[in-house]
Amino acid sequence: MGVSMHNLKLVVAAVLFLTPVLATAQDQSDQATTLLQQLHEADPTDAKKIEREISLIWGRSGSPSMDLLLTRGQDALEAGEVQTAIGHFSALIDHAPEFAEAWHRRATAFYREEEFGLALADLGHVLTLNPNHFNAMFGLAVILETLDRPQEAFRVYEKVLDLYPTHERALEAEERLRAQATGQKI
């Protein structure tokens, strides 16, 4: 798996402890900030719509050519051409290293290749650039769970739910891990 415990601890620490500090410094668009506030208070149906709007905002780099690389990478990923997707996302990161979504999509591709260390490193970049990226947090929690680290995964799922309280998969995961994370017997 090649996951360095030091790197894993740094990423988890960044999510759990640095998120509030970084969130205030994050230069997000007013629209995304407003939508994140709405997401926090939305019912499940409205939350899904708001999540899609936020994802659209986060998926825009500001450059048509960079957006094309993102689309090509995503198309390759959806077609099961993971290495091609990684190539597109890597090229995008080379040209737009401040574009958090490029790092997120490449992390997803690395996860599919079971390259958990590389996925964790990319998720660390995402969360440094956009500490409110609940999908990156969710991905981090999934990897932590895959690596049999239920307590850390549980805490990260809680962070996802702080931003997006009706996130169905995070709610399911939190419930599933609650006993393990809190040391209670079922």
Short mmCIF file of C-alpha atoms in Angstrom, two decimals:
data_model
loop_
_atom_site.label_atom_id
_atom_site.label_comp_id
_atom_site.label_asym_id
_atom_site.label_seq_id
_atom_site.Cartn_x
_atom_site.Cartn_y
_atom_site.Cartn_z
CA MET A 1 0.00 0.00 0.00
CA GLY A 2 2.90 2.33 0.59
CA VAL A 3 1.09 4.56 3.05
CA SER A 4 3.48 6.35 5.34
CA MET A 5 2.03 6.64 8.83
CA HIS A 6 3.69 10.03 9.12
CA ASN A 7 1.91 11.27 5.99
CA LEU A 8 -1.36 9.75 7.15
CA LYS A 9 -1.11 11.51 10.49
CA LEU A 10 -0.35 14.82 8.81
CA VAL A 11 -3.39 14.61 6.55
CA VAL A 12 -5.70 13.59 9.39
CA ALA A 13 -4.31 16.36 11.58
CA ALA A 14 -4.89 18.88 8.82
CA VAL A 15 -8.52 17.88 8.54
CA LEU A 16 -9.28 17.58 12.22
CA PHE A 17 -7.34 20.47 13.64
CA LEU A 18 -6.44 22.96 10.93
CA THR A 19 -9.75 23.08 9.07
CA PRO A 20 -11.26 25.94 11.12
CA VAL A 21 -8.11 28.06 10.78
CA LEU A 22 -7.70 27.41 7.07
CA ALA A 23 -11.39 27.86 6.37
CA THR A 24 -11.26 31.50 7.44
CA ALA A 25 -8.29 32.13 5.15
CA GLN A 26 -9.80 30.29 2.20
CA ASP A 27 -10.56 32.63 -0.67
CA GLN A 28 -13.78 31.01 -1.87
CA SER A 29 -16.28 32.73 -4.03
CA ASP A 30 -19.16 34.42 -2.26
CA GLN A 31 -21.52 32.11 -4.08
CA ALA A 32 -19.79 28.95 -2.80
CA THR A 33 -19.69 30.36 0.72
CA THR A 34 -23.40 31.14 0.61
CA LEU A 35 -24.16 27.69 -0.77
CA LEU A 36 -22.11 26.03 1.97
CA GLN A 37 -24.16 27.90 4.57
CA GLN A 38 -27.36 26.78 2.85
CA LEU A 39 -26.08 23.20 2.65
CA HIS A 40 -25.57 23.15 6.39
CA GLU A 41 -29.25 23.97 6.98
CA ALA A 42 -30.90 22.20 4.02
CA ASP A 43 -33.25 19.25 4.05
CA PRO A 44 -31.97 16.16 2.18
CA THR A 45 -33.69 17.00 -1.12
CA ASP A 46 -32.47 20.58 -1.24
CA ALA A 47 -29.04 19.50 0.00
CA LYS A 48 -28.49 17.31 -3.07
CA LYS A 49 -29.27 20.25 -5.35
CA ILE A 50 -26.98 22.54 -3.37
CA GLU A 51 -24.22 19.93 -3.40
CA ARG A 52 -24.43 19.78 -7.21
CA GLU A 53 -24.19 23.58 -7.42
CA ILE A 54 -21.16 23.63 -5.12
CA SER A 55 -19.51 20.86 -7.14
CA LEU A 56 -20.07 22.86 -10.33
CA ILE A 57 -18.41 25.91 -8.77
CA TRP A 58 -15.48 23.88 -7.45
CA GLY A 59 -15.16 22.19 -10.86
CA ARG A 60 -14.50 25.47 -12.67
CA SER A 61 -10.85 26.41 -12.94
CA GLY A 62 -11.40 29.73 -14.68
CA SER A 63 -9.63 28.51 -17.81
CA PRO A 64 -11.43 26.73 -20.67
CA SER A 65 -8.33 24.68 -21.50
CA MET A 66 -7.91 23.57 -17.88
CA ASP A 67 -11.61 22.73 -17.67
CA LEU A 68 -11.17 20.61 -20.81
CA LEU A 69 -8.36 18.65 -19.14
CA LEU A 70 -10.62 18.09 -16.14
CA THR A 71 -13.42 16.85 -18.40
CA ARG A 72 -11.08 14.55 -20.33
CA GLY A 73 -9.72 13.13 -17.11
CA GLN A 74 -13.19 12.56 -15.70
CA ASP A 75 -14.36 10.95 -18.95
CA ALA A 76 -11.36 8.60 -18.89
CA LEU A 77 -12.02 7.76 -15.24
CA GLU A 78 -15.66 6.97 -15.97
CA ALA A 79 -14.57 4.79 -18.92
CA GLY A 80 -12.29 2.79 -16.62
CA GLU A 81 -9.13 4.22 -18.19
CA VAL A 82 -7.63 5.13 -14.86
CA GLN A 83 -4.03 5.65 -15.99
CA THR A 84 -5.20 7.95 -18.78
CA ALA A 85 -7.28 9.86 -16.24
CA ILE A 86 -4.27 10.19 -13.95
CA GLY A 87 -2.28 11.57 -16.88
CA HIS A 88 -4.90 14.21 -17.64
CA PHE A 89 -5.27 15.20 -13.99
CA SER A 90 -1.49 15.33 -13.55
CA ALA A 91 -1.16 17.62 -16.57
CA LEU A 92 -3.90 19.80 -15.14
CA ILE A 93 -2.14 19.97 -11.77
CA ASP A 94 1.13 20.89 -13.51
CA HIS A 95 -0.60 23.84 -15.18
CA ALA A 96 -3.00 24.82 -12.38
CA PRO A 97 -1.59 23.64 -9.04
CA GLU A 98 -3.99 25.89 -7.10
CA PHE A 99 -7.06 24.19 -8.61
CA ALA A 100 -8.23 21.96 -5.75
CA GLU A 101 -10.63 19.91 -7.85
CA ALA A 102 -7.79 18.65 -10.05
CA TRP A 103 -6.10 17.21 -6.96
CA HIS A 104 -9.41 15.74 -5.80
CA ARG A 105 -10.11 13.97 -9.07
CA ARG A 106 -6.58 12.58 -9.23
CA ALA A 107 -6.95 11.35 -5.64
CA THR A 108 -10.08 9.50 -6.75
CA ALA A 109 -8.15 7.91 -9.62
CA PHE A 110 -5.30 6.89 -7.30
CA TYR A 111 -7.85 5.39 -4.90
CA ARG A 112 -9.27 3.27 -7.72
CA GLU A 113 -5.76 2.00 -8.39
CA GLU A 114 -5.41 1.24 -4.65
CA GLU A 115 -2.57 3.75 -4.46
CA PHE A 116 -3.72 4.95 -1.06
CA GLY A 117 -0.56 6.85 -0.18
CA LEU A 118 -0.75 8.89 -3.38
CA ALA A 119 -4.47 9.44 -2.87
CA LEU A 120 -3.85 10.65 0.68
CA ALA A 121 -1.16 13.05 -0.49
CA ASP A 122 -3.50 14.53 -3.10
CA LEU A 123 -6.34 14.82 -0.60
CA GLY A 124 -3.95 16.73 1.65
CA HIS A 125 -3.45 19.22 -1.20
CA VAL A 126 -7.20 19.51 -1.77
CA LEU A 127 -7.88 20.26 1.87
CA THR A 128 -5.06 22.77 2.06
CA LEU A 129 -6.49 24.61 -0.94
CA ASN A 130 -10.15 24.16 0.03
CA PRO A 131 -10.68 23.11 3.66
CA ASN A 132 -14.45 22.92 3.11
CA HIS A 133 -14.21 20.29 0.37
CA PHE A 134 -16.55 17.78 1.97
CA ASN A 135 -16.11 15.28 -0.88
CA ALA A 136 -12.35 15.22 -0.31
CA MET A 137 -12.97 14.76 3.41
CA PHE A 138 -15.33 11.90 2.61
CA GLY A 139 -12.65 10.32 0.40
CA LEU A 140 -10.13 10.67 3.21
CA ALA A 141 -12.52 8.95 5.61
CA VAL A 142 -13.11 6.10 3.15
CA ILE A 143 -9.36 5.55 2.81
CA LEU A 144 -8.89 5.64 6.58
CA GLU A 145 -11.63 3.04 6.91
CA THR A 146 -9.99 0.94 4.17
CA LEU A 147 -6.72 1.14 6.12
CA ASP A 148 -8.52 -0.14 9.23
CA ARG A 149 -8.33 3.16 11.11
CA PRO A 150 -11.96 3.41 12.26
CA GLN A 151 -11.45 6.09 14.92
CA GLU A 152 -9.80 8.51 12.52
CA ALA A 153 -12.36 7.68 9.82
CA PHE A 154 -15.20 8.34 12.26
CA ARG A 155 -13.79 11.76 13.17
CA VAL A 156 -13.41 12.72 9.52
CA TYR A 157 -16.95 11.56 8.74
CA GLU A 158 -18.06 13.84 11.59
CA LYS A 159 -16.24 16.74 9.88
CA VAL A 160 -18.09 15.94 6.64
CA LEU A 161 -21.37 16.03 8.55
CA ASP A 162 -20.45 19.35 10.17
CA LEU A 163 -20.48 20.85 6.67
CA TYR A 164 -23.12 18.64 5.06
CA PRO A 165 -25.37 17.18 7.79
CA THR A 166 -27.54 15.14 5.41
CA HIS A 167 -24.67 13.47 3.48
CA GLU A 168 -26.22 9.99 3.25
CA ARG A 169 -23.05 7.94 2.87
CA ALA A 170 -21.28 9.82 5.68
CA LEU A 171 -24.31 9.31 7.95
CA GLU A 172 -24.31 5.58 7.16
CA ALA A 173 -20.56 5.31 7.73
CA GLU A 174 -20.69 7.28 10.97
CA GLU A 175 -23.41 4.99 12.30
CA ARG A 176 -21.50 1.90 11.19
CA LEU A 177 -18.29 3.08 12.89
CA ARG A 178 -19.77 4.65 16.02
CA ALA A 179 -19.26 1.62 18.26
CA GLN A 180 -15.71 1.00 17.03
CA ALA A 181 -14.69 4.64 17.26
CA THR A 182 -16.07 5.18 20.73
CA GLY A 183 -14.87 1.82 22.03
CA GLN A 184 -18.40 0.62 22.78
CA LYS A 185 -19.48 -2.97 22.27
CA ILE A 186 -22.51 -3.64 20.14
#
